Tab-separated table of C-alpha atoms and ligand atoms in Angstrom:
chain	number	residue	atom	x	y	z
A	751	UNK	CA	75.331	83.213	90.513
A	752	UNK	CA	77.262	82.733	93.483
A	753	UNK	CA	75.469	84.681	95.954
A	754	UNK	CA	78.045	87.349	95.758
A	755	UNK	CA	77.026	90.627	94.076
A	756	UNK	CA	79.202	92.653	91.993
A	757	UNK	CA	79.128	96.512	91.575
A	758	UNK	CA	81.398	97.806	89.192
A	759	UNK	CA	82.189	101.388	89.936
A	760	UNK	CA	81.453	103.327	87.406
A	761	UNK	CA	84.570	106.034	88.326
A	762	UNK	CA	86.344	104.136	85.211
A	763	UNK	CA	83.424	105.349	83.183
A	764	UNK	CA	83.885	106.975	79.411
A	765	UNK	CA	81.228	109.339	80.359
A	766	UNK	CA	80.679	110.607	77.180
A	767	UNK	CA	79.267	107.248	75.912
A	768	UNK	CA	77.656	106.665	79.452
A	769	UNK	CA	75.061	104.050	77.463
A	770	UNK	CA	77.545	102.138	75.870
A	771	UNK	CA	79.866	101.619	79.173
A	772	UNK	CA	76.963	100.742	81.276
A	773	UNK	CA	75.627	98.160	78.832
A	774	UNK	CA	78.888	96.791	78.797
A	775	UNK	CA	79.201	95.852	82.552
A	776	UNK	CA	75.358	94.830	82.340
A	777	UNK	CA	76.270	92.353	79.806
A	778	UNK	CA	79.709	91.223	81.623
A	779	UNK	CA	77.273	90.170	84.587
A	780	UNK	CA	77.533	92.967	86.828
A	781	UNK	CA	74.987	92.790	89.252
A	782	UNK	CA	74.548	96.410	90.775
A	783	UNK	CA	76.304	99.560	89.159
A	784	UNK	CA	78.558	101.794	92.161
A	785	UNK	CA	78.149	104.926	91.633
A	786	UNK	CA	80.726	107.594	93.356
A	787	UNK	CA	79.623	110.217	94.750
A	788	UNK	CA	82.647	112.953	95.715
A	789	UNK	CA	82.192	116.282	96.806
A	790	UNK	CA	85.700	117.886	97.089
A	791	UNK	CA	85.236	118.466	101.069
A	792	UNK	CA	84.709	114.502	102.648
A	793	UNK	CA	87.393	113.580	100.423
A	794	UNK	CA	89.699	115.378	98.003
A	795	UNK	CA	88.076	114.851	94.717
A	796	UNK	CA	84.980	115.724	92.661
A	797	UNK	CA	82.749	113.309	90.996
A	798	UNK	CA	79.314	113.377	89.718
A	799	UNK	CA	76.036	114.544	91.267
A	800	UNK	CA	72.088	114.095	90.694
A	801	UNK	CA	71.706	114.862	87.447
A	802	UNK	CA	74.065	111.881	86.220
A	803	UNK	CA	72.257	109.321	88.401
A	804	UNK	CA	69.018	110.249	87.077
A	805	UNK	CA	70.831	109.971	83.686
A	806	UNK	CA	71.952	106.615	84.785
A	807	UNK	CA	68.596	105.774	85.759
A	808	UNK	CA	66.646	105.808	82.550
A	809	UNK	CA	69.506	103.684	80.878
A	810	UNK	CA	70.507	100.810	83.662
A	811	UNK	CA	68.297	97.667	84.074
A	812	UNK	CA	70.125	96.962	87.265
A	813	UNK	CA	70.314	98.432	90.502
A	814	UNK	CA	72.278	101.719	90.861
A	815	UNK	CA	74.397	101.356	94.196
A	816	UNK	CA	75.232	105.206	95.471
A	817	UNK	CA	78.219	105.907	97.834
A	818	UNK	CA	77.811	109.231	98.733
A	819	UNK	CA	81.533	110.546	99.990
A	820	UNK	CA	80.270	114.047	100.712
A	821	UNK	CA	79.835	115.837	104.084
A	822	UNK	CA	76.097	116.458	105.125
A	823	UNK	CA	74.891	114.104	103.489
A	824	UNK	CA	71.503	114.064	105.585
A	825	UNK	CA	70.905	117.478	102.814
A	826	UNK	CA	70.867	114.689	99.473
A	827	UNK	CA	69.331	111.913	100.181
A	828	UNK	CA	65.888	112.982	98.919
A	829	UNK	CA	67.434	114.304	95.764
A	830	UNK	CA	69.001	111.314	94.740
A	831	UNK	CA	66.578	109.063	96.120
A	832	UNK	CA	64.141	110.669	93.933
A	833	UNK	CA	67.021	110.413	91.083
A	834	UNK	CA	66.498	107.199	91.588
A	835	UNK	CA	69.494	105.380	94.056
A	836	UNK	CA	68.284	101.892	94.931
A	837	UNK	CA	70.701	101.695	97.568
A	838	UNK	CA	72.093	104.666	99.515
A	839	UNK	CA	75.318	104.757	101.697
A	840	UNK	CA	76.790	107.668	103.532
A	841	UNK	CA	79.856	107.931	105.871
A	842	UNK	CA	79.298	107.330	109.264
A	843	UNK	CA	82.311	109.748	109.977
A	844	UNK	CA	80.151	112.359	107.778
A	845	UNK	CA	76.646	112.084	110.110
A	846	UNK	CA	76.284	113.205	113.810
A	847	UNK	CA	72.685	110.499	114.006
A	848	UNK	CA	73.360	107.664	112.374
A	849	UNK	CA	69.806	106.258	112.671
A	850	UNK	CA	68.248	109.706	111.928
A	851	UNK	CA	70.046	109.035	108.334
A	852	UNK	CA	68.863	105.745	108.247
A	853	UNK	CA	65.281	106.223	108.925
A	854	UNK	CA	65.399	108.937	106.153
A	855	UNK	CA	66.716	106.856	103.414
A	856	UNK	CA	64.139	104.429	104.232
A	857	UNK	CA	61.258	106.265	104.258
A	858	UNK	CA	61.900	107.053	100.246
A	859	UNK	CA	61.350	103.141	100.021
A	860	UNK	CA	65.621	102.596	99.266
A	861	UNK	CA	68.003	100.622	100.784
A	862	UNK	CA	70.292	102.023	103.382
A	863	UNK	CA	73.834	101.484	103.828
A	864	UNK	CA	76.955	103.039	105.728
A	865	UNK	CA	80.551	103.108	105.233
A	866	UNK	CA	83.175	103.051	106.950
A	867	UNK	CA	86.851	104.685	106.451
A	868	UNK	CA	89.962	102.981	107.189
A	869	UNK	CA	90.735	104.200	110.073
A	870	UNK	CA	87.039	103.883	111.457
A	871	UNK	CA	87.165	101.218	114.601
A	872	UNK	CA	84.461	98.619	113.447
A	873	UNK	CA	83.844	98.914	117.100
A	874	UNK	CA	81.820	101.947	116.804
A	875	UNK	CA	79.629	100.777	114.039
A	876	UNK	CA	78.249	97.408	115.648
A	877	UNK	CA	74.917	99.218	117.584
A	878	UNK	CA	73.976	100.339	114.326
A	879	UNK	CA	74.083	97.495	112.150
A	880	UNK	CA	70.394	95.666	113.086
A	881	UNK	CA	69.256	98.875	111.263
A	882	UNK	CA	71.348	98.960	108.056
A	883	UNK	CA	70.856	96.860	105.009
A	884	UNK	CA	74.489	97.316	103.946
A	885	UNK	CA	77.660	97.880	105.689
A	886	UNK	CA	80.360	99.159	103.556
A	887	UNK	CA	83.841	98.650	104.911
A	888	UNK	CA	86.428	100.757	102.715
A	889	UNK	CA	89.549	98.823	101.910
A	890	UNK	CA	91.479	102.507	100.665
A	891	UNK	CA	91.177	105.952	101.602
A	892	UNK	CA	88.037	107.583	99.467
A	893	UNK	CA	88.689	109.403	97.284
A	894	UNK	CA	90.301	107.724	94.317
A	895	UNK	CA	89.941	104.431	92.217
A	896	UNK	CA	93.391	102.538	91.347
A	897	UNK	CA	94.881	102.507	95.129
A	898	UNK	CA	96.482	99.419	96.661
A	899	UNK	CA	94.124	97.219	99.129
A	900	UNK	CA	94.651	97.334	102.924
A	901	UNK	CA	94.713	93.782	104.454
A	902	UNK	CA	94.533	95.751	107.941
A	903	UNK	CA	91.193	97.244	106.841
A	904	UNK	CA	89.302	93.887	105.563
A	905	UNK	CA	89.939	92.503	109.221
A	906	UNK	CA	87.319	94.616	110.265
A	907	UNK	CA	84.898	92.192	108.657
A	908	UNK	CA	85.434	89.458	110.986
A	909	UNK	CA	83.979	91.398	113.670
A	910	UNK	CA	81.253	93.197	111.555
A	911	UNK	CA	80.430	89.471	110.115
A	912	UNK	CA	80.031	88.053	113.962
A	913	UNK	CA	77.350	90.754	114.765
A	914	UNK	CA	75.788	91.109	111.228
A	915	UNK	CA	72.022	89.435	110.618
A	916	UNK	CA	72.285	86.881	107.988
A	917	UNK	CA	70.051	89.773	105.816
A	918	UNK	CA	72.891	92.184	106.000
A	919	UNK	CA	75.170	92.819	102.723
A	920	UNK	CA	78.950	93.373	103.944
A	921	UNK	CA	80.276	95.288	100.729
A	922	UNK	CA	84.188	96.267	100.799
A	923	UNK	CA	85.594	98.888	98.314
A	924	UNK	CA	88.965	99.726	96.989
A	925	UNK	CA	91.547	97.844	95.475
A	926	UNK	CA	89.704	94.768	94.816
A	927	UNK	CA	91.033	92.174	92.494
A	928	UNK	CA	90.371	88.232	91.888
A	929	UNK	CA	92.953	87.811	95.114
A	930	UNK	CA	91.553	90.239	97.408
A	931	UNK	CA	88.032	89.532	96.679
A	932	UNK	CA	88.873	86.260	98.059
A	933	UNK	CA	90.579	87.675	101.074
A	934	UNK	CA	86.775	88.962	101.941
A	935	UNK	CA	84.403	86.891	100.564
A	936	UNK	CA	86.719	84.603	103.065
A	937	UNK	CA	86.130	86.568	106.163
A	938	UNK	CA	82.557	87.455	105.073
A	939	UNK	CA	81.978	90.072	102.360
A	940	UNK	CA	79.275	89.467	100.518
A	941	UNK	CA	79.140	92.251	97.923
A	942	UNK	CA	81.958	93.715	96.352
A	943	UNK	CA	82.674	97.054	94.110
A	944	UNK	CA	85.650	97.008	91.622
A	945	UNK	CA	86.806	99.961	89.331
A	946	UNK	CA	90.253	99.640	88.324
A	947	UNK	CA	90.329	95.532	88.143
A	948	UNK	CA	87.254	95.451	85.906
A	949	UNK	CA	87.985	98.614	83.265
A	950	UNK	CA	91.575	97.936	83.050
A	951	UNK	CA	91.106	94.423	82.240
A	952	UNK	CA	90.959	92.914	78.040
A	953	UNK	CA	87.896	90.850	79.114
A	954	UNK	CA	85.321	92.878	81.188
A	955	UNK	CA	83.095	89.418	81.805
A	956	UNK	CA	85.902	86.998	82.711
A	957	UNK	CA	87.053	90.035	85.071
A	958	UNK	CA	83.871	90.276	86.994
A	959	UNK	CA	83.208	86.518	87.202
A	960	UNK	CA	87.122	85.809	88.694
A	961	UNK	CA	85.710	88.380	91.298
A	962	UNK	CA	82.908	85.702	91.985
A	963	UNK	CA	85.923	83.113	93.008
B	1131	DX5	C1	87.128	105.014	96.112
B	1131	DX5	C2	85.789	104.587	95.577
B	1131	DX5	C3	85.808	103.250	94.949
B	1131	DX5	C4	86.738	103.124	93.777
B	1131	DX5	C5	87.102	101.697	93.593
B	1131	DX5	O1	87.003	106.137	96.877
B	1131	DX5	O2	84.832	104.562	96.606
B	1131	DX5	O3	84.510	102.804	94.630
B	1131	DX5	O4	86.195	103.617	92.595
B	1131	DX5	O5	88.111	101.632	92.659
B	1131	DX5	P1	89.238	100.499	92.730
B	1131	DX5	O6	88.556	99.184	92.597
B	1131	DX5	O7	90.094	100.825	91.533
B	1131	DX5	O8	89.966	100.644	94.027
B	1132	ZN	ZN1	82.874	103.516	96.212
């Protein structure tokens, strides 16, 4: 392994044979599985909830990676902590205390990580970043899988990468493919989530391992 971890998101999903499809990334050599969560208000869609991660949970052998892209999101994190998230990010533009969030992810034993949205200065985010264990930079709007990359957006991890402990995972989202991965596993990205690239792709495994450069 490279040292970069993959997280397919599973917004591609068949849900109906929700086994099956997350076998089939497990296999390909995902390392994490993203999970989006969408709540119709922080963004303009609806996903899936706690009941499907816990689902999830009894099925995947590898880490379930939750971006929660609701508002309030203070008012979940026990649920799906106890549904069994291994890593939990929420929107720093959704949260008035940032480290209030933090402290209360942690103290269900997961990992805590924050996002930001495009048009989020990475400015704002720096203070907080000793306390995270991931920093999500979005590379699209949230809201849907299959949108075009924003080069503007993935220069935010130059700056996040100068201030970021070795121990922190820099994870970008949206519209990543074999040539954007390298865009920001160049400026410092070390995790990255894929939907569209991966599912819509003849050979899941080749997919996810041209994500690993
Ligand atoms: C977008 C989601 C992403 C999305 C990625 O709001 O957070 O995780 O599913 O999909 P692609 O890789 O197709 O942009
Ligand atoms: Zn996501």
């Amino acid at each position: 392994m490279s040292g970069i971890i993959i997280s397919p998101s599973i917004l591609f999903f068949y849900f109906a044979n929700l086994e099956k499809e997350i076998r089939l990334v497990e296999n390909a050599g995902a390392d994490w599985l993203h999970v989006d969560v969408m709540d119709g208000h922080f963004v303009p869609n609806i996903t899936i909830g706690v009941p499907v991660v816990k689902s999830i949970k009894k099925i995947a052998s590898i880490p379930l990676d939750v971006h929660l892209m609701i508002e309030n999101p203070e008012k979940y994190i026990k649920p799906f902590a106890d549904a069994g998230a291994d890593i939990l990010t929420f929107h720093f533009e959704a949260v008035d205390d940032v480290i209030k969030v933090i402290k209360l992810i942690k103290s269900f034993g997961v990992k805590a990580g924050m996002s930001i949205k495009p048009k989020t200065n990475p400015e704002e985010i720096l203070e907080y970043l000793e306390y995270l264990d991931l920093i999500l930079v979005m590379t699209v709007e949230p809201g849907f899988g299959g949108q075009s990359f924003m080069p503007d957006c993935a220069d935010k991890l130059t700056l996040i990468k100068k201030y970021a402990a070795d121990s922190l995972i820099i994870q970008v989202d949206g519209g990543i493919n074999a040539e954007t991965a390298r865009i920001c596993t160049g400026l410092g990205a070390n995790s990255l989530v894929a939907g569209n690239y991966i599912y819509n792709s003849n050979d899941v495994g080749k997919a996810i391992q041209s994500l690993r450069g």
